[in-house]
């Protein structure tokens, strides 16, 4: 008897006896009648095999259709089989298919899945994954399906807008801004907002987009007191700073990292472009919540270009604020930063004769450190007292002789008004110290000065002794 002459009931029993997927598939495809009669059974069988975990998910009809761009009928028949079955597993082919279509960015597959399956029980976090992937067509398809919410936030507060901001997916961010229910100031763990996340990775387009809404709190601080502006400065993102300053409500002095305001932080790192942007944006150059201005910080760190910029700001305060018990001018002197010393000495209000906690002047400190160039800069300013004593009542000349700095000794001796015979706490003159140190170059240099020579002949000559054989 021909196969097609068998009753349908018998054909169905034959199909039920074929357990292997390939055998059943081949039987169903013999002719149109068998396909029409048994296709629903074929998909139901496929579903049972999937749920029993006897084959891998790649053999599921829906999974196959997504991978191989199967026909629309495959989606519908597979989903009908799933809808009419009593699930024996929490894992359904349609859920796996949704995840796969999302990963592969298959808009057409997602559309077919949403049209033929009720996904109200699906994991809502899938929308966050879509935002993370960044395909706006995929994302829009998921939102328009009605199964996912544009304002969804997971248990830690992560939203789709945050995911887009982190990864710079401007198209998705722009799409989300069209929904009133999307919270532009939502906070993730630690108080991080979408704007903060965009700033962190320098996504300027998204920053501008968020700021332009006028609904973003640009002065919001995270749990650590850091504002988006502070973060942009620390990340050395001048374009982000520029975008943030477009919001008139931005406080350029607010927020702190390591107890420094945005301007102080920019000065510390020598970010000249950012310093200029902040000053143009209204940052207070004298703002010093910790007692140290941006100018002092820049000077201490040796950022000459930043110092020059700040010194040109009207109303800037020039002072000598302490840095580890030393003024920032003193710090520049002992570090040998010649141009910085020259710049600071030219400013009104600078005390060139300031002493540190050891009681030594700037000049003595520079000589002690052997910083010849900065010592010369101090002397060239004409504002230092070359006879100002420090510890042990020693003058700069005493110290230069004691340290053996012949070039500095020569320069000091050329200064009008210097006292070459000043005596220290022990009654020693610079010449007496040169004798003790047996520094002949400096000895003869001193003896070229008439006052020293006279003092040597009439005051110290009796104490001069020479080793046997010496001239």
Short mmCIF file of C-alpha atoms in Angstrom, two decimals:
data_model
loop_
_atom_site.label_atom_id
_atom_site.label_comp_id
_atom_site.label_asym_id
_atom_site.label_seq_id
_atom_site.Cartn_x
_atom_site.Cartn_y
_atom_site.Cartn_z
CA UNK A 1 0.00 0.00 0.00
CA UNK A 2 1.38 3.41 -0.92
CA UNK A 3 2.45 5.52 2.04
CA UNK A 4 -0.03 8.28 1.30
CA UNK A 5 -2.91 5.77 1.39
CA UNK A 6 -2.30 5.12 5.08
CA UNK A 7 -4.71 6.79 7.50
CA UNK A 8 -3.46 9.96 9.10
CA UNK A 9 -3.58 8.30 12.53
CA UNK A 10 -1.12 5.67 11.32
CA UNK A 11 1.17 8.28 9.79
CA UNK A 12 1.24 10.10 13.12
CA UNK A 13 2.13 6.84 14.93
CA UNK A 14 4.96 6.27 12.47
CA UNK A 15 6.23 9.77 13.24
CA UNK A 16 6.06 9.06 16.97
CA UNK A 17 8.20 5.99 16.50
CA UNK A 18 10.96 8.09 14.95
CA UNK A 19 12.88 9.48 17.91
CA UNK A 20 15.95 10.73 16.09
CA UNK A 21 15.54 14.30 14.92
CA UNK A 22 17.07 13.66 11.51
CA UNK A 23 14.80 10.67 10.82
CA UNK A 24 11.68 12.54 11.80
CA UNK A 25 12.70 15.57 9.77
CA UNK A 26 13.32 13.41 6.69
CA UNK A 27 9.93 11.69 7.09
CA UNK A 28 8.05 14.98 7.41
CA UNK A 29 9.72 16.31 4.28
CA UNK A 30 8.69 13.38 2.04
CA UNK A 31 5.82 15.38 0.57
CA UNK A 32 3.53 18.34 1.21
CA UNK A 33 0.79 16.20 2.81
CA UNK A 34 3.15 14.80 5.45
CA UNK A 35 4.61 18.25 6.11
CA UNK A 36 1.14 19.75 6.61
CA UNK A 37 0.08 16.85 8.80
CA UNK A 38 3.19 16.51 10.94
CA UNK A 39 4.98 19.90 11.06
CA UNK A 40 3.34 20.84 14.39
CA UNK A 41 4.41 17.46 15.83
CA UNK A 42 7.92 17.99 14.45
CA UNK A 43 8.30 21.31 16.30
CA UNK A 44 6.73 19.91 19.47
CA UNK A 45 9.21 17.02 19.30
CA UNK A 46 12.03 19.49 18.82
CA UNK A 47 10.86 21.40 21.89
CA UNK A 48 10.72 18.26 24.04
CA UNK A 49 14.23 17.31 23.04
CA UNK A 50 15.40 20.83 23.95
CA UNK A 51 13.71 20.69 27.36
CA UNK A 52 15.02 17.21 28.09
CA UNK A 53 18.52 18.54 27.38
CA UNK A 54 19.26 15.56 25.18
CA UNK A 55 20.55 17.83 22.44
CA UNK A 56 22.38 21.14 22.64
CA UNK A 57 20.57 24.42 22.19
CA UNK A 58 22.01 24.78 18.70
CA UNK A 59 19.56 22.11 17.50
CA UNK A 60 16.49 24.00 18.69
CA UNK A 61 14.44 25.24 15.76
CA UNK A 62 14.36 28.83 16.95
CA UNK A 63 18.10 28.90 17.55
CA UNK A 64 18.70 27.42 14.11
CA UNK A 65 16.42 30.00 12.50
CA UNK A 66 18.31 32.91 14.08
CA UNK A 67 21.76 31.58 13.23
CA UNK A 68 20.88 30.61 9.65
CA UNK A 69 18.34 33.36 8.90
CA UNK A 70 15.52 30.83 8.70
CA UNK A 71 12.10 31.64 7.20
CA UNK A 72 9.38 33.41 9.14
CA UNK A 73 7.33 30.21 9.22
CA UNK A 74 9.99 28.51 11.32
CA UNK A 75 9.65 31.17 14.03
CA UNK A 76 5.88 30.93 14.06
CA UNK A 77 5.70 27.13 14.16
CA UNK A 78 8.38 26.86 16.84
CA UNK A 79 6.70 29.47 19.00
CA UNK A 80 3.27 27.85 18.49
CA UNK A 81 4.72 24.56 19.70
CA UNK A 82 6.17 26.26 22.76
CA UNK A 83 2.93 28.11 23.47
CA UNK A 84 0.86 24.88 23.31
CA UNK A 85 3.22 22.85 25.45
CA UNK A 86 3.46 22.36 29.19
CA UNK A 87 7.03 23.46 29.99
CA UNK A 88 9.14 20.99 31.90
CA UNK A 89 12.06 23.41 32.27
CA UNK A 90 12.62 27.03 33.27
CA UNK A 91 14.75 27.44 30.15
CA UNK A 92 12.64 28.03 27.07
CA UNK A 93 13.87 28.16 23.46
CA UNK A 94 12.23 31.55 23.01
CA UNK A 95 14.25 33.01 25.91
CA UNK A 96 17.48 31.61 24.49
CA UNK A 97 16.48 32.84 21.05
CA UNK A 98 15.92 36.34 22.40
CA UNK A 99 19.40 36.46 23.94
CA UNK A 100 21.00 35.14 20.78
CA UNK A 101 19.13 37.58 18.52
CA UNK A 102 20.27 40.37 20.83
CA UNK A 103 23.92 39.32 20.72
CA UNK A 104 23.82 38.89 16.92
CA UNK A 105 21.96 42.21 16.57
CA UNK A 106 19.22 40.58 14.48
CA UNK A 107 16.47 43.20 14.33
CA UNK A 108 14.33 41.05 12.04
CA UNK A 109 14.55 38.06 14.36
CA UNK A 110 13.71 40.19 17.41
CA UNK A 111 10.69 41.61 15.61
CA UNK A 112 9.39 38.11 14.76
CA UNK A 113 9.99 36.90 18.32
CA UNK A 114 8.11 39.84 19.81
CA UNK A 115 5.24 39.47 17.35
CA UNK A 116 4.71 35.80 18.13
CA UNK A 117 5.66 35.42 21.79
CA UNK A 118 4.57 37.05 25.05
CA UNK A 119 7.78 38.12 26.77
CA UNK A 120 6.27 39.73 29.84
CA UNK A 121 8.07 37.20 32.02
CA UNK A 122 11.42 37.70 30.32
CA UNK A 123 14.46 38.98 32.24
CA UNK A 124 14.08 42.75 32.08
CA UNK A 125 17.85 43.20 32.31
CA UNK A 126 18.09 42.24 28.65
CA UNK A 127 17.41 45.89 27.83
CA UNK A 128 20.63 46.84 29.66
CA UNK A 129 22.52 44.38 27.52
CA UNK A 130 21.00 45.94 24.42
CA UNK A 131 22.17 49.38 25.56
CA UNK A 132 25.61 47.94 26.20
CA UNK A 133 25.81 46.47 22.69
CA UNK A 134 24.95 49.84 21.21
CA UNK A 135 22.82 48.98 18.17
CA UNK A 136 20.09 51.61 18.32
CA UNK A 137 17.81 49.67 15.94
CA UNK A 138 17.96 46.62 18.18
CA UNK A 139 17.39 48.78 21.24
CA UNK A 140 14.45 50.60 19.68
CA UNK A 141 12.87 47.31 18.59
CA UNK A 142 13.03 46.00 22.15
CA UNK A 143 11.52 49.17 23.64
CA UNK A 144 8.78 49.35 21.00
CA UNK A 145 7.85 45.74 21.69
CA UNK A 146 6.35 46.95 24.96
CA UNK A 147 8.10 44.21 26.93
CA UNK A 148 10.97 46.41 28.10
CA UNK A 149 11.06 49.79 29.85
CA UNK A 150 13.38 52.65 28.85
CA UNK A 151 13.63 53.66 32.51
CA UNK A 152 14.42 50.17 33.83
CA UNK A 153 17.08 50.05 36.59
CA UNK A 154 18.62 46.90 38.06
CA UNK A 155 19.04 46.26 41.78
CA UNK A 156 22.19 48.44 41.91
CA UNK A 157 20.60 51.30 39.99
CA UNK A 158 22.19 50.71 36.58
CA UNK A 159 20.04 52.08 33.75
CA UNK A 160 20.14 51.92 29.96
CA UNK A 161 21.15 55.58 29.84
CA UNK A 162 24.10 54.83 32.10
CA UNK A 163 25.15 51.91 29.92
CA UNK A 164 25.01 54.16 26.85
CA UNK A 165 26.93 56.92 28.65
CA UNK A 166 29.69 54.58 29.78
CA UNK A 167 30.28 53.23 26.28
CA UNK A 168 29.61 56.37 24.30
CA UNK A 169 26.54 55.07 22.45
CA UNK A 170 25.21 58.50 21.52
CA UNK A 171 22.34 57.20 19.34
CA UNK A 172 20.88 55.20 22.19
CA UNK A 173 21.35 58.09 24.63
CA UNK A 174 19.57 60.41 22.22
CA UNK A 175 16.71 57.94 21.82
CA UNK A 176 16.32 57.58 25.59
CA UNK A 177 16.21 61.34 26.10
CA UNK A 178 12.90 61.29 24.25
CA UNK A 179 11.20 59.50 27.16
CA UNK A 180 9.94 61.63 30.03
CA UNK A 181 10.17 58.72 32.45
CA UNK A 182 13.94 58.33 31.98
CA UNK A 183 15.69 59.76 35.06
CA UNK A 184 18.65 61.83 33.86
CA UNK A 185 19.98 62.11 37.41
CA UNK A 186 19.58 58.47 38.42
CA UNK A 187 22.39 57.15 40.61
CA UNK A 188 24.32 53.92 40.47
CA UNK A 189 26.38 52.50 43.35
CA UNK A 190 28.53 55.25 44.81
CA UNK A 191 26.23 57.99 43.55
CA UNK A 192 27.44 57.95 39.93
CA UNK A 193 25.05 59.63 37.49
CA UNK A 194 24.84 59.18 33.69
CA UNK A 195 26.65 62.50 33.26
CA UNK A 196 29.47 61.39 35.54
CA UNK A 197 29.82 58.16 33.59
CA UNK A 198 29.99 60.03 30.29
CA UNK A 199 32.67 62.32 31.71
CA UNK A 200 34.70 59.45 33.10
CA UNK A 201 35.42 58.07 29.64
CA UNK A 202 35.39 61.39 27.80
CA UNK A 203 32.23 60.95 25.73
CA UNK A 204 31.80 64.61 24.85
CA UNK A 205 28.81 64.19 22.51
CA UNK A 206 26.76 62.56 25.26
CA UNK A 207 27.88 65.20 27.78
CA UNK A 208 26.68 67.97 25.47
CA UNK A 209 23.45 66.09 24.87
CA UNK A 210 22.73 65.72 28.58
CA UNK A 211 23.71 69.29 29.46
CA UNK A 212 21.52 70.66 26.65
CA UNK A 213 18.41 69.18 28.26
CA UNK A 214 18.71 71.62 31.14
CA UNK A 215 17.49 68.84 33.42
CA UNK A 216 20.81 67.46 34.57
CA UNK A 217 22.27 68.39 37.95
CA UNK A 218 25.77 69.34 36.83
CA UNK A 219 26.86 70.04 40.41
CA UNK A 220 25.82 66.67 41.81
CA UNK A 221 28.48 65.01 43.94
CA UNK A 222 29.03 61.29 44.18
CA UNK A 223 29.41 59.51 47.50
CA UNK A 224 33.01 60.73 47.69
CA UNK A 225 32.27 64.42 47.16
CA UNK A 226 33.50 64.41 43.56
CA UNK A 227 31.59 66.43 40.96
CA UNK A 228 31.57 65.77 37.24
CA UNK A 229 33.77 68.84 36.75
CA UNK A 230 36.32 67.55 39.26
CA UNK A 231 36.32 64.21 37.45
CA UNK A 232 36.78 65.83 34.04
CA UNK A 233 39.75 67.82 35.34
CA UNK A 234 41.40 64.83 36.98
CA UNK A 235 40.90 62.77 33.81
CA UNK A 236 42.60 65.59 31.83
CA UNK A 237 39.61 65.95 29.52
CA UNK A 238 39.52 69.65 28.55
CA UNK A 239 36.79 69.06 25.95
CA UNK A 240 34.59 67.59 28.66
CA UNK A 241 35.31 70.62 30.85
CA UNK A 242 34.35 72.88 27.97
CA UNK A 243 31.08 70.99 27.44
CA UNK A 244 30.21 71.16 31.15
CA UNK A 245 30.86 74.90 31.28
CA UNK A 246 28.07 75.36 28.74
CA UNK A 247 25.68 74.97 31.66
CA UNK A 248 25.35 78.31 33.43
CA UNK A 249 24.37 76.59 36.65
CA UNK A 250 27.74 74.84 36.91
CA UNK A 251 29.75 75.91 39.97
CA UNK A 252 33.40 75.88 38.79
CA UNK A 253 34.64 75.85 42.38
CA UNK A 254 32.51 72.93 43.59
CA UNK A 255 33.69 69.42 44.24
CA UNK A 256 37.05 68.12 45.29
CA UNK A 257 39.47 65.32 44.62
CA UNK A 258 42.22 64.88 47.20
CA UNK A 259 40.82 68.00 48.88
CA UNK A 260 41.57 70.14 45.81
CA UNK A 261 39.06 72.20 43.86
CA UNK A 262 38.92 71.76 40.07
CA UNK A 263 41.26 74.73 39.50
CA UNK A 264 43.69 73.58 42.18
CA UNK A 265 43.70 70.10 40.69
CA UNK A 266 44.35 71.42 37.18
CA UNK A 267 47.18 73.57 38.55
CA UNK A 268 48.67 70.59 40.39
CA UNK A 269 48.84 68.51 37.20
CA UNK A 270 49.94 71.42 35.02
CA UNK A 271 46.87 71.25 32.73
CA UNK A 272 47.21 74.70 31.19
CA UNK A 273 44.28 74.38 28.76
CA UNK A 274 41.98 73.28 31.55
CA UNK A 275 43.22 76.08 33.82
CA UNK A 276 42.33 78.62 31.13
CA UNK A 277 38.91 77.07 30.59
CA UNK A 278 38.13 77.13 34.30
CA UNK A 279 39.24 80.74 34.65
CA UNK A 280 37.08 81.71 31.65
CA UNK A 281 34.23 79.79 33.27
CA UNK A 282 34.41 81.88 36.43
CA UNK A 283 36.63 79.78 38.70
CA UNK A 284 37.97 81.83 41.62
CA UNK A 285 41.79 81.90 41.32
CA UNK A 286 42.09 82.66 45.04
CA UNK A 287 39.75 79.88 46.18
CA UNK A 288 41.73 77.90 48.75
CA UNK A 289 39.58 75.60 50.89
CA UNK A 290 42.72 73.98 52.29
CA UNK A 291 44.67 77.22 52.62
CA UNK A 292 46.71 76.72 49.46
CA UNK A 293 45.82 78.56 46.27
CA UNK A 294 46.11 77.20 42.74
CA UNK A 295 49.00 79.62 42.16
CA UNK A 296 50.89 78.27 45.17
CA UNK A 297 50.29 74.70 44.00
CA UNK A 298 51.44 75.40 40.46
CA UNK A 299 54.53 77.19 41.74
CA UNK A 300 55.42 74.35 44.06
CA UNK A 301 55.01 71.78 41.27
CA UNK A 302 57.08 73.88 38.89
CA UNK A 303 54.44 74.41 36.22
CA UNK A 304 55.79 77.71 34.89
CA UNK A 305 53.17 78.14 32.15
CA UNK A 306 50.34 77.75 34.67
CA UNK A 307 52.05 80.17 37.06
CA UNK A 308 52.43 82.76 34.29
CA UNK A 309 48.75 82.37 33.40
CA UNK A 310 47.55 82.73 36.98
CA UNK A 311 49.80 85.72 37.64
CA UNK A 312 48.09 87.46 34.73
CA UNK A 313 44.64 87.12 36.30
CA UNK A 314 43.26 90.35 37.69
CA UNK A 315 42.87 90.21 41.45
CA UNK A 316 45.19 87.24 41.96
CA UNK A 317 46.66 87.15 45.45
CA UNK A 318 50.44 86.90 45.63
CA UNK A 319 51.58 85.53 48.93
CA UNK A 320 53.96 82.99 50.34
CA UNK A 321 51.75 80.30 51.67
CA UNK A 322 53.45 77.42 53.50
CA UNK A 323 54.22 74.11 51.86
CA UNK A 324 55.75 71.69 54.31
CA UNK A 325 57.09 74.61 56.42
CA UNK A 326 58.57 76.39 53.36
CA UNK A 327 57.08 79.06 51.17
CA UNK A 328 56.47 78.24 47.55
CA UNK A 329 59.07 80.84 46.53
CA UNK A 330 61.56 79.22 48.85
CA UNK A 331 60.64 75.87 47.38
CA UNK A 332 61.35 77.18 43.89
CA UNK A 333 64.71 78.52 45.03
CA UNK A 334 65.95 75.29 46.57
CA UNK A 335 64.69 73.25 43.59
CA UNK A 336 66.62 75.40 41.14
CA UNK A 337 63.60 76.62 39.18
CA UNK A 338 65.19 79.76 37.84
CA UNK A 339 62.42 81.08 35.58
CA UNK A 340 59.85 80.54 38.32
CA UNK A 341 61.98 82.42 40.83
CA UNK A 342 62.42 85.29 38.38
CA UNK A 343 58.69 85.43 37.71
CA UNK A 344 57.74 85.43 41.37
CA UNK A 345 60.37 87.99 42.36
CA UNK A 346 58.90 90.38 39.80
CA UNK A 347 55.53 90.34 41.54
CA UNK A 348 54.56 93.03 44.06
CA UNK A 349 54.20 91.82 47.60
CA UNK A 350 56.82 89.11 47.38
CA UNK A 351 59.17 89.04 50.36
CA UNK A 352 62.56 88.13 48.98
CA UNK A 353 64.02 88.10 52.50
CA UNK A 354 61.55 85.63 53.94
CA UNK A 355 63.02 83.08 56.33
CA UNK A 356 62.04 79.46 56.66
CA UNK A 357 61.41 77.61 59.90
CA UNK A 358 65.14 77.03 60.29
CA UNK A 359 65.69 80.77 60.43
CA UNK A 360 67.49 80.93 57.10
CA UNK A 361 66.65 83.32 54.30
CA UNK A 362 65.84 82.41 50.71
CA UNK A 363 69.36 83.36 49.73
CA UNK A 364 70.99 81.18 52.36
CA UNK A 365 68.67 78.28 51.53
CA UNK A 366 69.66 78.49 47.86
CA UNK A 367 73.36 78.62 48.73
CA UNK A 368 73.01 75.68 51.10
CA UNK A 369 71.47 73.60 48.31
CA UNK A 370 74.15 74.76 45.86
CA UNK A 371 71.56 76.24 43.49
CA UNK A 372 73.88 78.73 41.81
CA UNK A 373 71.43 79.90 39.15
CA UNK A 374 68.57 80.64 41.55
CA UNK A 375 71.01 82.36 43.93
CA UNK A 376 72.14 84.57 41.05
CA UNK A 377 68.49 85.28 40.21
CA UNK A 378 67.87 86.41 43.79
CA UNK A 379 70.90 88.67 43.73
CA UNK A 380 69.94 90.09 40.33
CA UNK A 381 66.55 91.15 41.67
CA UNK A 382 68.24 93.67 43.97
CA UNK A 383 65.64 92.89 46.65
CA UNK A 384 67.63 90.58 48.90
CA UNK A 385 69.66 91.57 51.94
CA UNK A 386 73.07 90.00 51.39
CA UNK A 387 73.99 90.57 55.03
CA UNK A 388 70.83 89.01 56.49
CA UNK A 389 71.99 86.35 58.92
CA UNK A 390 70.51 82.95 59.46
CA UNK A 391 71.34 80.13 61.84
CA UNK A 392 74.45 80.67 63.97
CA UNK A 393 74.30 84.32 62.83
CA UNK A 394 75.97 83.37 59.58
CA UNK A 395 75.58 85.55 56.49
CA UNK A 396 75.12 84.19 52.96
CA UNK A 397 78.87 84.75 52.46
CA UNK A 398 79.66 82.62 55.51
CA UNK A 399 77.52 79.81 54.12
CA UNK A 400 78.96 80.04 50.59
CA UNK A 401 82.50 79.89 51.98
CA UNK A 402 81.69 77.04 54.31
CA UNK A 403 80.05 75.07 51.47
CA UNK A 404 82.91 75.80 49.08
CA UNK A 405 80.75 77.47 46.41
CA UNK A 406 83.44 79.64 44.79
CA UNK A 407 81.16 81.05 42.05
CA UNK A 408 78.64 82.22 44.62
CA UNK A 409 81.38 83.72 46.81
CA UNK A 410 82.68 85.70 43.84
CA UNK A 411 79.19 86.95 43.00
CA UNK A 412 78.43 87.92 46.59
CA UNK A 413 81.65 89.89 46.89
CA UNK A 414 80.57 91.98 43.89
CA UNK A 415 77.38 93.16 45.59
CA UNK A 416 77.46 96.71 46.88
CA UNK A 417 77.05 96.93 50.62
CA UNK A 418 78.12 93.42 51.49
CA UNK A 419 79.97 93.04 54.77
CA UNK A 420 82.80 90.59 54.04
CA UNK A 421 84.03 90.58 57.63
CA UNK A 422 80.80 89.85 59.50
CA UNK A 423 81.33 87.49 62.40
CA UNK A 424 79.11 84.50 63.18
CA UNK A 425 78.05 83.13 66.56
CA UNK A 426 81.56 81.76 67.11
CA UNK A 427 83.28 84.97 66.08
CA UNK A 428 84.42 83.62 62.74
CA UNK A 429 84.53 85.74 59.58
CA UNK A 430 84.11 84.25 56.10
CA UNK A 431 87.90 84.48 55.74
CA UNK A 432 88.35 82.60 59.02
CA UNK A 433 86.07 79.83 57.74
CA UNK A 434 88.07 79.66 54.50
CA UNK A 435 91.19 79.15 56.58
CA UNK A 436 89.55 76.36 58.52
CA UNK A 437 88.35 74.70 55.30
CA UNK A 438 91.76 75.28 53.66
CA UNK A 439 90.00 76.38 50.47
CA UNK A 440 92.80 78.28 48.78
CA UNK A 441 90.71 79.45 45.80
CA UNK A 442 88.22 81.14 48.08
CA UNK A 443 91.01 82.39 50.42
CA UNK A 444 92.75 84.29 47.65
CA UNK A 445 89.40 85.49 46.31
CA UNK A 446 88.63 87.00 49.70
CA UNK A 447 92.06 88.53 50.05
CA UNK A 448 91.40 90.49 46.87
CA UNK A 449 88.85 92.48 48.87
CA UNK A 450 90.57 95.33 50.70
CA UNK A 451 88.39 95.08 53.81
CA UNK A 452 89.17 91.40 54.17
CA UNK A 453 92.87 92.00 53.56
CA UNK A 454 92.98 94.75 56.18
CA UNK A 455 91.16 92.56 58.69
CA UNK A 456 93.48 89.66 57.91
CA UNK A 457 96.59 91.78 58.47
CA UNK A 458 95.47 93.67 61.53
CA UNK A 459 92.96 91.24 63.04
CA UNK A 460 93.64 87.63 62.18
CA UNK A 461 97.26 87.63 60.96
CA UNK A 462 98.55 86.47 64.31
CA UNK A 463 96.40 83.38 64.14
CA UNK A 464 97.56 82.34 60.68
CA UNK A 465 99.99 79.42 60.65
CA UNK A 466 101.35 77.52 57.70
CA UNK A 467 102.35 73.93 57.40
CA UNK A 468 106.06 73.29 57.00
CA UNK A 469 107.15 73.57 53.40
CA UNK A 470 104.10 75.66 52.33
CA UNK A 471 104.59 79.00 50.59
#
